[in-house]
mmCIF file of C-alpha atoms and ligand atoms in Angstrom:
data_model
loop_
_atom_site.group_PDB
_atom_site.id
_atom_site.type_symbol
_atom_site.label_atom_id
_atom_site.label_comp_id
_atom_site.label_asym_id
_atom_site.label_seq_id
_atom_site.Cartn_x
_atom_site.Cartn_y
_atom_site.Cartn_z
ATOM 1 C CA MET V 1 5.286 -20.014 8.125
ATOM 2 C CA THR V 2 4.248 -22.266 10.974
ATOM 3 C CA SER V 3 0.976 -22.432 12.814
ATOM 4 C CA ALA V 4 0.414 -23.765 16.306
ATOM 5 C CA ARG V 5 -3.269 -24.389 15.711
ATOM 6 C CA PRO V 6 -4.800 -23.990 12.235
ATOM 7 C CA LEU V 7 -7.454 -21.267 11.955
ATOM 8 C CA ALA V 8 -9.198 -23.045 9.165
ATOM 9 C CA PRO V 9 -8.135 -25.908 6.973
ATOM 10 C CA PRO V 10 -5.320 -24.370 4.921
ATOM 11 C CA PRO V 11 -5.250 -22.684 2.525
ATOM 12 C CA VAL V 12 -6.847 -19.668 4.179
ATOM 13 C CA SER V 13 -8.545 -16.860 2.335
ATOM 14 C CA LEU V 14 -9.938 -13.490 3.350
ATOM 15 C CA ALA V 15 -13.306 -15.206 3.733
ATOM 16 C CA ASP V 16 -11.897 -16.801 6.936
ATOM 17 C CA TYR V 17 -11.353 -13.361 8.528
ATOM 18 C CA ARG V 18 -13.113 -12.880 11.889
ATOM 19 C CA PRO V 19 -13.287 -9.608 13.874
ATOM 20 C CA GLY V 20 -10.058 -9.153 15.815
ATOM 21 C CA ASP V 21 -7.950 -11.065 13.262
ATOM 22 C CA PHE V 22 -5.036 -9.588 11.380
ATOM 23 C CA ALA V 23 -5.401 -10.085 7.626
ATOM 24 C CA PHE V 24 -2.805 -9.181 5.021
ATOM 25 C CA ALA V 25 -3.176 -10.312 1.406
ATOM 26 C CA ALA V 26 -0.182 -9.495 -0.773
ATOM 27 C CA PRO V 27 0.242 -10.377 -4.460
ATOM 28 C CA GLY V 28 2.261 -13.462 -3.363
ATOM 29 C CA ARG V 29 0.068 -14.829 -0.585
ATOM 30 C CA THR V 30 -2.664 -14.250 1.973
ATOM 31 C CA LEU V 31 -1.833 -14.211 5.672
ATOM 32 C CA LEU V 32 -4.327 -14.528 8.492
ATOM 33 C CA ALA V 33 -3.249 -14.245 12.144
ATOM 34 C CA ARG V 34 -5.471 -14.796 15.194
ATOM 35 C CA ASP V 35 -5.409 -14.577 19.011
ATOM 36 C CA PRO V 36 -2.623 -12.217 20.080
ATOM 37 C CA VAL V 37 -0.636 -13.815 22.895
ATOM 38 C CA ARG V 38 2.024 -11.150 23.294
ATOM 39 C CA GLU V 39 2.189 -7.432 22.568
ATOM 40 C CA VAL V 40 5.426 -5.952 21.216
ATOM 41 C CA VAL V 41 5.686 -2.228 21.991
ATOM 42 C CA LEU V 42 8.248 -0.428 19.854
ATOM 43 C CA PRO V 43 9.455 2.853 21.333
ATOM 44 C CA PRO V 44 10.132 5.571 18.738
ATOM 45 C CA GLY V 45 13.688 5.936 17.522
ATOM 46 C CA GLU V 46 14.901 2.603 18.891
ATOM 47 C CA PRO V 47 18.050 1.422 17.062
ATOM 48 C CA GLU V 48 18.029 -1.757 14.973
ATOM 49 C CA SER V 49 19.828 -3.787 17.681
ATOM 50 C CA GLY V 50 17.109 -2.871 20.210
ATOM 51 C CA LEU V 51 14.352 -3.920 17.793
ATOM 52 C CA ARG V 52 16.123 -7.222 17.204
ATOM 53 C CA GLU V 53 16.239 -7.911 20.969
ATOM 54 C CA ARG V 54 12.646 -6.849 21.512
ATOM 55 C CA LEU V 55 11.378 -9.209 18.788
ATOM 56 C CA ALA V 56 13.524 -12.123 20.035
ATOM 57 C CA GLU V 57 12.225 -11.557 23.596
ATOM 58 C CA ALA V 58 8.612 -11.460 22.418
ATOM 59 C CA PHE V 59 8.962 -14.675 20.400
ATOM 60 C CA ALA V 60 10.667 -16.436 23.332
ATOM 61 C CA ALA V 61 8.037 -15.237 25.828
ATOM 62 C CA ALA V 62 5.152 -16.190 23.538
ATOM 63 C CA GLY V 63 6.634 -19.668 23.409
ATOM 64 C CA ALA V 64 5.829 -22.727 21.375
ATOM 65 C CA GLN V 65 2.086 -22.091 21.538
ATOM 66 C CA SER V 66 2.418 -19.091 19.238
ATOM 67 C CA ALA V 67 3.339 -18.496 15.607
ATOM 68 C CA PRO V 68 6.864 -16.988 15.280
ATOM 69 C CA ILE V 69 5.679 -13.804 13.645
ATOM 70 C CA ALA V 70 4.869 -10.228 14.702
ATOM 71 C CA VAL V 71 1.967 -8.544 12.906
ATOM 72 C CA GLY V 72 0.299 -5.173 13.011
ATOM 73 C CA ALA V 73 0.369 -1.529 12.003
ATOM 74 C CA LEU V 74 2.899 1.264 12.467
ATOM 75 C CA PRO V 75 1.390 4.731 13.009
ATOM 76 C CA PHE V 76 2.154 7.594 10.605
ATOM 77 C CA ASP V 77 3.892 9.590 13.338
ATOM 78 C CA PRO V 78 7.376 8.085 13.736
ATOM 79 C CA GLY V 79 7.492 9.794 17.151
ATOM 80 C CA ALA V 80 4.598 7.652 18.416
ATOM 81 C CA PRO V 81 5.096 4.132 19.803
ATOM 82 C CA ALA V 82 4.014 1.214 17.605
ATOM 83 C CA ARG V 83 2.241 -1.857 18.952
ATOM 84 C CA LEU V 84 2.541 -5.201 17.189
ATOM 85 C CA ALA V 85 1.231 -8.597 18.268
ATOM 86 C CA VAL V 86 2.599 -12.124 18.304
ATOM 87 C CA PRO V 87 -0.454 -14.266 17.483
ATOM 88 C CA ARG V 88 -1.258 -17.774 18.617
ATOM 89 C CA THR V 89 -1.887 -18.805 15.020
ATOM 90 C CA ALA V 90 -0.833 -17.513 11.641
ATOM 91 C CA VAL V 91 -1.744 -19.308 8.448
ATOM 92 C CA ALA V 92 -0.713 -18.470 4.922
ATOM 93 C CA GLY V 93 -2.744 -19.159 1.798
ATOM 94 C CA PRO V 94 -2.406 -18.449 -1.902
ATOM 95 C CA PRO V 95 -2.930 -14.924 -3.262
ATOM 96 C CA GLU V 96 -6.492 -13.724 -2.934
ATOM 97 C CA ARG V 97 -8.668 -14.283 -6.006
ATOM 98 C CA ALA V 98 -10.898 -11.496 -7.232
ATOM 99 C CA ARG V 99 -14.427 -11.986 -5.995
ATOM 100 C CA VAL V 100 -17.004 -9.615 -4.670
ATOM 101 C CA PRO V 101 -19.315 -11.290 -2.180
ATOM 102 C CA PRO V 102 -22.969 -10.619 -2.858
ATOM 103 C CA GLY V 103 -25.314 -9.427 -0.178
ATOM 104 C CA PRO V 104 -26.808 -6.198 1.058
ATOM 105 C CA LEU V 105 -24.510 -3.455 2.308
ATOM 106 C CA PRO V 106 -25.334 -0.906 4.993
ATOM 107 C CA ARG V 107 -26.791 2.298 3.592
ATOM 108 C CA ILE V 108 -24.704 5.451 4.055
ATOM 109 C CA ARG V 109 -27.001 8.024 5.644
ATOM 110 C CA GLU V 110 -24.553 10.815 6.433
ATOM 111 C CA ARG V 111 -21.190 12.011 5.150
ATOM 112 C CA ARG V 112 -18.884 14.762 6.352
ATOM 113 C CA GLU V 113 -15.535 15.863 4.946
ATOM 114 C CA GLU V 114 -12.758 17.017 7.249
ATOM 115 C CA PRO V 115 -11.418 19.401 6.129
ATOM 116 C CA ALA V 116 -14.160 20.573 3.756
ATOM 117 C CA ALA V 117 -13.158 20.545 0.072
ATOM 118 C CA HIS V 118 -12.531 24.315 -0.103
ATOM 119 C CA GLU V 119 -10.435 24.196 3.094
ATOM 120 C CA TYR V 120 -8.331 21.376 1.667
ATOM 121 C CA ALA V 121 -7.791 23.378 -1.537
ATOM 122 C CA ARG V 122 -6.761 26.374 0.590
ATOM 123 C CA GLY V 123 -4.287 24.139 2.470
ATOM 124 C CA VAL V 124 -2.773 23.086 -0.868
ATOM 125 C CA ALA V 125 -2.393 26.757 -1.879
ATOM 126 C CA LEU V 126 -0.697 27.488 1.479
ATOM 127 C CA ALA V 127 1.625 24.515 0.970
ATOM 128 C CA VAL V 128 2.552 25.735 -2.537
ATOM 129 C CA ASP V 129 3.291 29.162 -1.070
ATOM 130 C CA ARG V 130 5.419 27.586 1.678
ATOM 131 C CA ILE V 131 7.353 25.619 -0.959
ATOM 132 C CA ALA V 132 8.043 28.878 -2.840
ATOM 133 C CA ARG V 133 9.204 30.722 0.297
ATOM 134 C CA THR V 134 11.059 28.088 2.332
ATOM 135 C CA GLY V 135 13.284 25.034 1.950
ATOM 136 C CA LEU V 136 10.248 22.733 1.761
ATOM 137 C CA ARG V 137 10.143 20.957 -1.634
ATOM 138 C CA LYS V 138 7.277 18.484 -1.289
ATOM 139 C CA VAL V 139 4.558 17.795 1.265
ATOM 140 C CA VAL V 140 1.734 15.250 1.190
ATOM 141 C CA LEU V 141 -1.549 16.746 2.418
ATOM 142 C CA ALA V 142 -4.442 14.488 3.299
ATOM 143 C CA ARG V 143 -8.088 14.800 4.198
ATOM 144 C CA THR V 144 -10.771 12.541 5.612
ATOM 145 C CA LEU V 145 -14.344 11.617 4.822
ATOM 146 C CA ARG V 146 -16.576 10.427 7.666
ATOM 147 C CA LEU V 147 -19.509 8.219 6.794
ATOM 148 C CA GLU V 148 -22.314 7.080 9.012
ATOM 149 C CA ALA V 149 -24.036 3.865 7.968
ATOM 150 C CA ASP V 150 -27.513 2.803 9.034
ATOM 151 C CA ARG V 151 -26.022 -0.330 10.676
ATOM 152 C CA PRO V 152 -22.570 -1.686 11.557
ATOM 153 C CA VAL V 153 -20.161 -2.156 8.663
ATOM 154 C CA ASP V 154 -18.537 -5.606 8.729
ATOM 155 C CA PRO V 155 -14.763 -5.081 8.267
ATOM 156 C CA GLY V 156 -14.464 -8.608 6.809
ATOM 157 C CA LEU V 157 -17.070 -7.878 4.158
ATOM 158 C CA LEU V 158 -15.391 -4.574 3.280
ATOM 159 C CA LEU V 159 -12.045 -6.392 3.030
ATOM 160 C CA ARG V 160 -13.434 -9.003 0.651
ATOM 161 C CA ARG V 161 -15.206 -6.402 -1.446
ATOM 162 C CA LEU V 162 -11.917 -4.483 -1.754
ATOM 163 C CA ALA V 163 -10.216 -7.640 -3.042
ATOM 164 C CA GLY V 164 -12.421 -7.772 -6.127
ATOM 165 C CA PRO V 165 -11.265 -4.721 -8.085
ATOM 166 C CA ASP V 166 -7.611 -4.660 -6.928
ATOM 167 C CA PRO V 167 -6.353 -8.233 -6.595
ATOM 168 C CA ARG V 168 -2.746 -7.098 -7.143
ATOM 169 C CA GLY V 169 -2.771 -4.675 -4.234
ATOM 170 C CA TYR V 170 -2.083 -5.173 -0.550
ATOM 171 C CA LEU V 171 -5.319 -5.868 1.279
ATOM 172 C CA PHE V 172 -5.369 -5.485 5.019
ATOM 173 C CA ALA V 173 -7.536 -5.452 8.111
ATOM 174 C CA VAL V 174 -5.890 -4.672 11.425
ATOM 175 C CA ASP V 175 -7.367 -3.558 14.727
ATOM 176 C CA VAL V 176 -6.162 -0.105 15.799
ATOM 177 C CA PRO V 177 -7.345 0.344 19.394
ATOM 178 C CA ALA V 178 -5.467 3.673 19.583
ATOM 179 C CA ALA V 179 -8.124 5.093 17.215
ATOM 180 C CA GLY V 180 -10.985 3.924 19.429
ATOM 181 C CA PRO V 181 -12.512 0.755 20.869
ATOM 182 C CA ARG V 182 -13.229 -1.977 18.306
ATOM 183 C CA THR V 183 -11.766 0.116 15.483
ATOM 184 C CA THR V 184 -10.343 -1.724 12.468
ATOM 185 C CA LEU V 185 -8.253 -0.204 9.700
ATOM 186 C CA VAL V 186 -9.281 -1.814 6.405
ATOM 187 C CA GLY V 187 -7.757 -0.995 3.042
ATOM 188 C CA ALA V 188 -6.389 -1.938 -0.365
ATOM 189 C CA SER V 189 -3.022 -0.265 -0.784
ATOM 190 C CA PRO V 190 -1.162 -0.268 -4.087
ATOM 191 C CA GLU V 191 2.169 0.600 -2.411
ATOM 192 C CA LEU V 192 4.812 -1.755 -1.001
ATOM 193 C CA LEU V 193 6.929 0.010 1.603
ATOM 194 C CA VAL V 194 9.352 -2.892 1.872
ATOM 195 C CA ALA V 195 9.600 -6.667 1.554
ATOM 196 C CA LYS V 196 12.530 -8.717 2.779
ATOM 197 C CA ARG V 197 13.289 -12.323 1.992
ATOM 198 C CA GLY V 198 16.707 -13.645 2.998
ATOM 199 C CA ARG V 199 19.231 -11.136 1.701
ATOM 200 C CA THR V 200 16.861 -9.538 -0.804
ATOM 201 C CA VAL V 201 15.043 -6.316 -0.080
ATOM 202 C CA SER V 202 12.471 -4.736 -2.395
ATOM 203 C CA CYS V 203 10.412 -1.557 -2.362
ATOM 204 C CA HIS V 204 7.829 -0.186 -4.781
ATOM 205 C CA PRO V 205 7.417 3.505 -3.996
ATOM 206 C CA LEU V 206 4.583 5.333 -5.757
ATOM 207 C CA ALA V 207 4.052 9.048 -6.295
ATOM 208 C CA GLY V 208 2.477 11.010 -9.128
ATOM 209 C CA SER V 209 -1.131 10.110 -9.899
ATOM 210 C CA ALA V 210 -4.029 10.513 -12.298
ATOM 211 C CA PRO V 211 -7.601 9.284 -11.801
ATOM 212 C CA ARG V 212 -8.727 6.415 -14.099
ATOM 213 C CA HIS V 213 -11.543 7.079 -16.591
ATOM 214 C CA ALA V 214 -14.341 4.733 -17.671
ATOM 215 C CA ASP V 215 -13.720 5.522 -21.359
ATOM 216 C CA PRO V 216 -10.675 3.426 -22.439
ATOM 217 C CA GLY V 217 -9.423 6.120 -24.835
ATOM 218 C CA VAL V 218 -9.546 8.869 -22.195
ATOM 219 C CA ASP V 219 -8.048 6.459 -19.647
ATOM 220 C CA ARG V 220 -5.073 5.696 -21.937
ATOM 221 C CA GLU V 221 -4.562 9.406 -22.594
ATOM 222 C CA ARG V 222 -4.508 10.110 -18.834
ATOM 223 C CA ALA V 223 -1.862 7.407 -18.352
ATOM 224 C CA ARG V 224 0.185 8.797 -21.238
ATOM 225 C CA SER V 225 0.098 12.341 -19.922
ATOM 226 C CA LEU V 226 0.947 11.177 -16.371
ATOM 227 C CA ALA V 227 4.014 9.355 -17.712
ATOM 228 C CA ALA V 228 5.041 12.526 -19.573
ATOM 229 C CA SER V 229 4.252 15.007 -16.778
ATOM 230 C CA ALA V 230 7.344 16.855 -15.534
ATOM 231 C CA LYS V 231 5.462 17.829 -12.350
ATOM 232 C CA ASP V 232 4.606 14.202 -11.515
ATOM 233 C CA ARG V 233 8.095 12.972 -12.419
ATOM 234 C CA ARG V 234 9.551 15.499 -9.966
ATOM 235 C CA GLU V 235 7.040 14.523 -7.287
ATOM 236 C CA HIS V 236 8.032 10.891 -7.843
ATOM 237 C CA ALA V 237 11.780 11.513 -7.876
ATOM 238 C CA PHE V 238 11.729 12.788 -4.259
ATOM 239 C CA VAL V 239 10.407 9.409 -3.094
ATOM 240 C CA VAL V 240 12.871 7.327 -5.110
ATOM 241 C CA ALA V 241 15.798 9.416 -3.842
ATOM 242 C CA ALA V 242 14.698 9.063 -0.198
ATOM 243 C CA VAL V 243 14.146 5.294 -0.456
ATOM 244 C CA ALA V 244 17.498 4.780 -2.197
ATOM 245 C CA ASP V 245 19.271 6.988 0.399
ATOM 246 C CA ALA V 246 17.741 5.000 3.281
ATOM 247 C CA LEU V 247 18.632 1.612 1.743
ATOM 248 C CA ARG V 248 22.125 2.393 0.429
ATOM 249 C CA PRO V 249 23.935 2.183 3.802
ATOM 250 C CA LEU V 250 22.228 -1.182 4.483
ATOM 251 C CA CYS V 251 22.867 -2.795 1.100
ATOM 252 C CA ALA V 252 25.835 -4.458 -0.569
ATOM 253 C CA ALA V 253 24.102 -3.902 -3.927
ATOM 254 C CA LEU V 254 21.170 -1.677 -4.877
ATOM 255 C CA GLU V 255 19.304 -1.403 -8.159
ATOM 256 C CA VAL V 256 17.334 1.777 -8.797
ATOM 257 C CA PRO V 257 15.704 2.065 -12.247
ATOM 258 C CA ALA V 258 16.367 5.421 -13.880
ATOM 259 C CA ARG V 259 12.734 5.983 -14.874
ATOM 260 C CA PRO V 260 9.405 5.200 -13.204
ATOM 261 C CA ALA V 261 6.809 2.904 -14.772
ATOM 262 C CA LEU V 262 3.033 3.283 -14.887
ATOM 263 C CA THR V 263 1.083 1.190 -12.437
ATOM 264 C CA ALA V 264 -2.706 1.027 -12.113
ATOM 265 C CA THR V 265 -5.374 0.324 -9.528
ATOM 266 C CA ALA V 266 -9.073 0.159 -10.350
ATOM 267 C CA THR V 267 -9.351 3.891 -9.620
ATOM 268 C CA MET V 268 -5.890 5.431 -10.136
ATOM 269 C CA TRP V 269 -2.830 5.565 -12.368
ATOM 270 C CA HIS V 270 0.470 6.009 -10.525
ATOM 271 C CA LEU V 271 4.142 6.373 -11.283
ATOM 272 C CA GLY V 272 6.066 3.582 -9.536
ATOM 273 C CA THR V 273 9.694 2.463 -9.300
ATOM 274 C CA ARG V 274 10.677 -1.080 -8.267
ATOM 275 C CA ILE V 275 13.864 -0.863 -6.193
ATOM 276 C CA THR V 276 15.727 -4.020 -5.194
ATOM 277 C CA GLY V 277 18.829 -4.573 -3.128
ATOM 278 C CA GLU V 278 21.000 -7.148 -1.490
ATOM 279 C CA LEU V 279 21.393 -6.557 2.240
ATOM 280 C CA ALA V 280 24.907 -6.338 3.638
ATOM 281 C CA ASP V 281 23.582 -7.946 6.860
ATOM 282 C CA PRO V 282 20.777 -10.428 6.139
ATOM 283 C CA GLY V 283 19.889 -10.323 9.857
ATOM 284 C CA VAL V 284 18.313 -6.853 9.482
ATOM 285 C CA SER V 285 14.587 -7.525 9.837
ATOM 286 C CA SER V 286 11.767 -6.366 7.598
ATOM 287 C CA LEU V 287 10.493 -4.408 10.608
ATOM 288 C CA ALA V 288 13.803 -2.572 11.002
ATOM 289 C CA LEU V 289 13.765 -1.816 7.265
ATOM 290 C CA ALA V 290 10.199 -0.502 7.472
ATOM 291 C CA ARG V 291 11.182 1.754 10.371
ATOM 292 C CA ALA V 292 14.286 2.975 8.519
ATOM 293 C CA LEU V 293 12.250 3.886 5.436
ATOM 294 C CA HIS V 294 9.103 5.334 7.000
ATOM 295 C CA PRO V 295 7.826 7.970 6.396
ATOM 296 C CA THR V 296 8.877 8.244 2.758
ATOM 297 C CA PRO V 297 8.024 11.351 0.735
ATOM 298 C CA ALA V 298 5.106 9.329 -0.735
ATOM 299 C CA VAL V 299 3.240 10.092 2.495
ATOM 300 C CA CYS V 300 5.254 12.879 4.177
ATOM 301 C CA GLY V 301 7.547 15.031 2.022
ATOM 302 C CA THR V 302 11.015 16.503 1.504
ATOM 303 C CA PRO V 303 12.835 17.493 3.629
ATOM 304 C CA ALA V 304 11.025 15.132 6.018
ATOM 305 C CA GLU V 305 11.244 17.361 9.114
ATOM 306 C CA GLU V 306 9.849 20.452 7.366
ATOM 307 C CA ALA V 307 7.155 18.342 5.707
ATOM 308 C CA ARG V 308 6.075 16.843 9.038
ATOM 309 C CA ARG V 309 5.809 20.317 10.506
ATOM 310 C CA ALA V 310 3.716 21.493 7.529
ATOM 311 C CA ILE V 311 1.415 18.474 7.898
ATOM 312 C CA GLY V 312 0.984 19.230 11.615
ATOM 313 C CA GLU V 313 0.070 22.830 10.825
ATOM 314 C CA LEU V 314 -2.066 22.349 7.702
ATOM 315 C CA GLU V 315 -3.968 19.101 8.384
ATOM 316 C CA PRO V 316 -6.779 19.527 10.942
ATOM 317 C CA PHE V 317 -6.854 15.872 12.068
ATOM 318 C CA ASP V 318 -4.636 13.127 13.442
ATOM 319 C CA ARG V 319 -3.603 10.603 10.774
ATOM 320 C CA GLY V 320 -3.437 7.748 13.278
ATOM 321 C CA HIS V 321 -2.313 4.708 11.282
ATOM 322 C CA TYR V 322 -3.279 6.116 7.870
ATOM 323 C CA ALA V 323 -0.074 6.603 5.835
ATOM 324 C CA GLY V 324 1.797 4.422 8.332
ATOM 325 C CA ALA V 325 2.538 0.802 7.448
ATOM 326 C CA VAL V 326 0.789 -2.545 7.852
ATOM 327 C CA GLY V 327 2.545 -5.883 7.675
ATOM 328 C CA TRP V 328 4.388 -8.696 9.357
ATOM 329 C CA CYS V 329 7.875 -9.761 10.391
ATOM 330 C CA GLY V 330 8.873 -13.378 11.013
ATOM 331 C CA ALA V 331 11.405 -14.646 13.540
ATOM 332 C CA ASP V 332 13.899 -15.007 10.675
ATOM 333 C CA GLY V 333 13.412 -11.303 9.839
ATOM 334 C CA ASP V 334 11.588 -11.927 6.570
ATOM 335 C CA GLY V 335 8.383 -9.975 6.071
ATOM 336 C CA GLU V 336 6.395 -7.479 4.105
ATOM 337 C CA TRP V 337 5.058 -3.992 4.913
ATOM 338 C CA ALA V 338 2.575 -2.045 2.787
ATOM 339 C CA VAL V 339 1.979 1.691 3.089
ATOM 340 C CA ALA V 340 -1.423 2.120 4.793
ATOM 341 C CA LEU V 341 -3.265 3.892 1.958
ATOM 342 C CA ARG V 342 -6.746 3.685 0.331
ATOM 343 C CA CYS V 343 -8.103 2.705 3.711
ATOM 344 C CA ALA V 344 -10.697 3.521 6.311
ATOM 345 C CA GLU V 345 -11.136 3.137 10.052
ATOM 346 C CA VAL V 346 -14.291 1.140 10.690
ATOM 347 C CA ALA V 347 -15.998 1.237 14.096
ATOM 348 C CA GLY V 348 -19.559 -0.074 14.074
ATOM 349 C CA GLY V 349 -21.534 2.101 11.672
ATOM 350 C CA GLN V 350 -18.842 4.824 11.611
ATOM 351 C CA VAL V 351 -16.336 4.772 8.765
ATOM 352 C CA ARG V 352 -13.508 7.298 8.327
ATOM 353 C CA LEU V 353 -11.760 7.315 4.939
ATOM 354 C CA PHE V 354 -8.381 8.941 4.266
ATOM 355 C CA ALA V 355 -6.768 10.239 1.090
ATOM 356 C CA GLY V 356 -3.760 12.442 0.423
ATOM 357 C CA ALA V 357 -1.849 13.960 -2.477
ATOM 358 C CA GLY V 358 1.763 15.045 -2.924
ATOM 359 C CA ILE V 359 2.123 18.814 -3.254
ATOM 360 C CA VAL V 360 5.092 20.291 -5.130
ATOM 361 C CA ALA V 361 5.944 23.777 -6.451
ATOM 362 C CA ASP V 362 3.622 23.585 -9.482
ATOM 363 C CA SER V 363 0.667 21.784 -7.848
ATOM 364 C CA ARG V 364 -2.802 23.181 -8.535
ATOM 365 C CA PRO V 365 -5.317 23.049 -5.634
ATOM 366 C CA ALA V 366 -8.261 21.933 -7.825
ATOM 367 C CA ALA V 367 -6.263 19.043 -9.338
ATOM 368 C CA GLU V 368 -5.004 17.850 -5.930
ATOM 369 C CA LEU V 369 -8.535 18.002 -4.531
ATOM 370 C CA ALA V 370 -9.791 15.923 -7.482
ATOM 371 C CA GLU V 371 -6.963 13.443 -6.869
ATOM 372 C CA THR V 372 -7.997 12.913 -3.227
ATOM 373 C CA GLU V 373 -11.611 12.490 -4.343
ATOM 374 C CA ALA V 374 -10.551 9.808 -6.817
ATOM 375 C CA LYS V 375 -8.493 8.073 -4.101
ATOM 376 C CA PHE V 376 -11.541 7.960 -1.796
ATOM 377 C CA ARG V 377 -13.287 5.936 -4.516
ATOM 378 C CA THR V 378 -11.402 2.729 -3.681
ATOM 379 C CA VAL V 379 -13.226 2.385 -0.352
ATOM 380 C CA LEU V 380 -16.411 4.176 -1.486
ATOM 381 C CA ALA V 381 -16.854 1.684 -4.339
ATOM 382 C CA ALA V 382 -16.390 -1.252 -1.946
ATOM 383 C CA LEU V 383 -19.094 0.256 0.258
ATOM 384 C CA ALA V 384 -21.219 0.885 -2.842
ATOM 385 C CA ALA V 385 -21.385 4.521 -1.719
ATOM 386 C CA ALA V 386 -21.621 7.349 -4.229
ATOM 387 C CA PRO V 387 -18.374 9.314 -4.907
ATOM 388 C CA ALA V 388 -18.059 12.885 -3.631
ATOM 389 C CA GLU V 389 -19.918 15.505 -5.690
HETATM 390 C C1 LIG Q 401 -0.995 9.619 0.010
HETATM 391 C C2 LIG Q 401 -1.609 8.813 -0.843
HETATM 392 O O1 LIG Q 401 -1.023 8.307 -1.978
HETATM 393 C C3 LIG Q 401 0.387 8.340 -2.151
HETATM 394 C C4 LIG Q 401 0.723 7.162 -2.971
HETATM 395 C C5 LIG Q 401 0.657 7.184 -4.341
HETATM 396 C C6 LIG Q 401 0.541 8.420 -5.005
HETATM 397 C C7 LIG Q 401 0.548 9.586 -4.317
HETATM 398 C C8 LIG Q 401 0.447 10.886 -5.020
HETATM 399 O O2 LIG Q 401 0.492 10.905 -6.259
HETATM 400 O O3 LIG Q 401 0.302 11.928 -4.353
HETATM 401 C C9 LIG Q 401 0.763 9.626 -2.852
HETATM 402 O O4 LIG Q 401 2.120 9.911 -2.672
HETATM 403 C C10 LIG Q 401 -2.981 8.342 -0.613
HETATM 404 O O5 LIG Q 401 -3.477 7.502 -1.356
HETATM 405 O O6 LIG Q 401 -3.618 8.784 0.387
#
């Protein structure tokens, strides 16, 4: 990756993040981009050839004074336009090392769930009923937790505190002006939507979860029972099938493991499947791949159209960029996009966390509610805020 003007003496780290930057730390490297010089607006439903032209135009217009890369976030709603940026500088560094910066954190003085816990549980019951009565097979229902801090929360500090417990995840901070002025989406996602390097494409869809436990024996037992759970295996299989179906027409070869593997974050166990393929046309960009795959049933459901309708009717808030994708795409098409999970919108002292759970025929409302509470813990722990009661 080139840089017109270094941000900091390379290698960069998340400690170099400044408000307004785009930061993306993947297991392979850390990327920091600064000073957008060109906006790339992606209309919904644009075919791959149109995307290719739009990116080429943006890189040409941004000229030699910019880094040949587009960075940003795609919203959850595939019917909404996405806005990426070509930055003046983009610098890559080695993977982020685990470290939690010391220092006082703002105190959380108010918290409000939307929907309230009992309303979320009722939504899960309604979704289960809908699955029994209609063609819907899986839907991911989410909820939010609004926090008010006694002073502004520094997105850079939150980002670095997230890096400590989950160094193998995808850490990100990206401004999302559509959510409000000076609003930054900050998170530590365990899920790779898609990465593309040359001809090789890889995805690591996750679905099926169990909260971690402080006692190692109980924790191991939770992992074992997740791996053996028919309900979670079914929930996971919908995602693998959708990802494989979306990639197959684009690939000359595709490898889809027959069984998922356990994967862990500091707060959750998940079922995950690493899918790899060889693209028939290596010119297809990582951005086009992300748009072809999103939204997978890890964040939406099956069939996708019915699931989107159920989400619209059962979730009382706009997801914005939560459950969308965050990442980058270079001029050569290479790039990496993580699913925007375990994240929060930060605007001054206001923080809005998001968490969702996949609902299938045999889901139980209390267990899905507990799962969303456990998923909130990724950001709550980084803010040193107490988990939900
Ligand atoms: C929708 C979320 O997680 C997805 C990713 C992993 C496991 C999931 C699950 O088991 O439901 C979800 O599909 C979230 O963290 O908000």
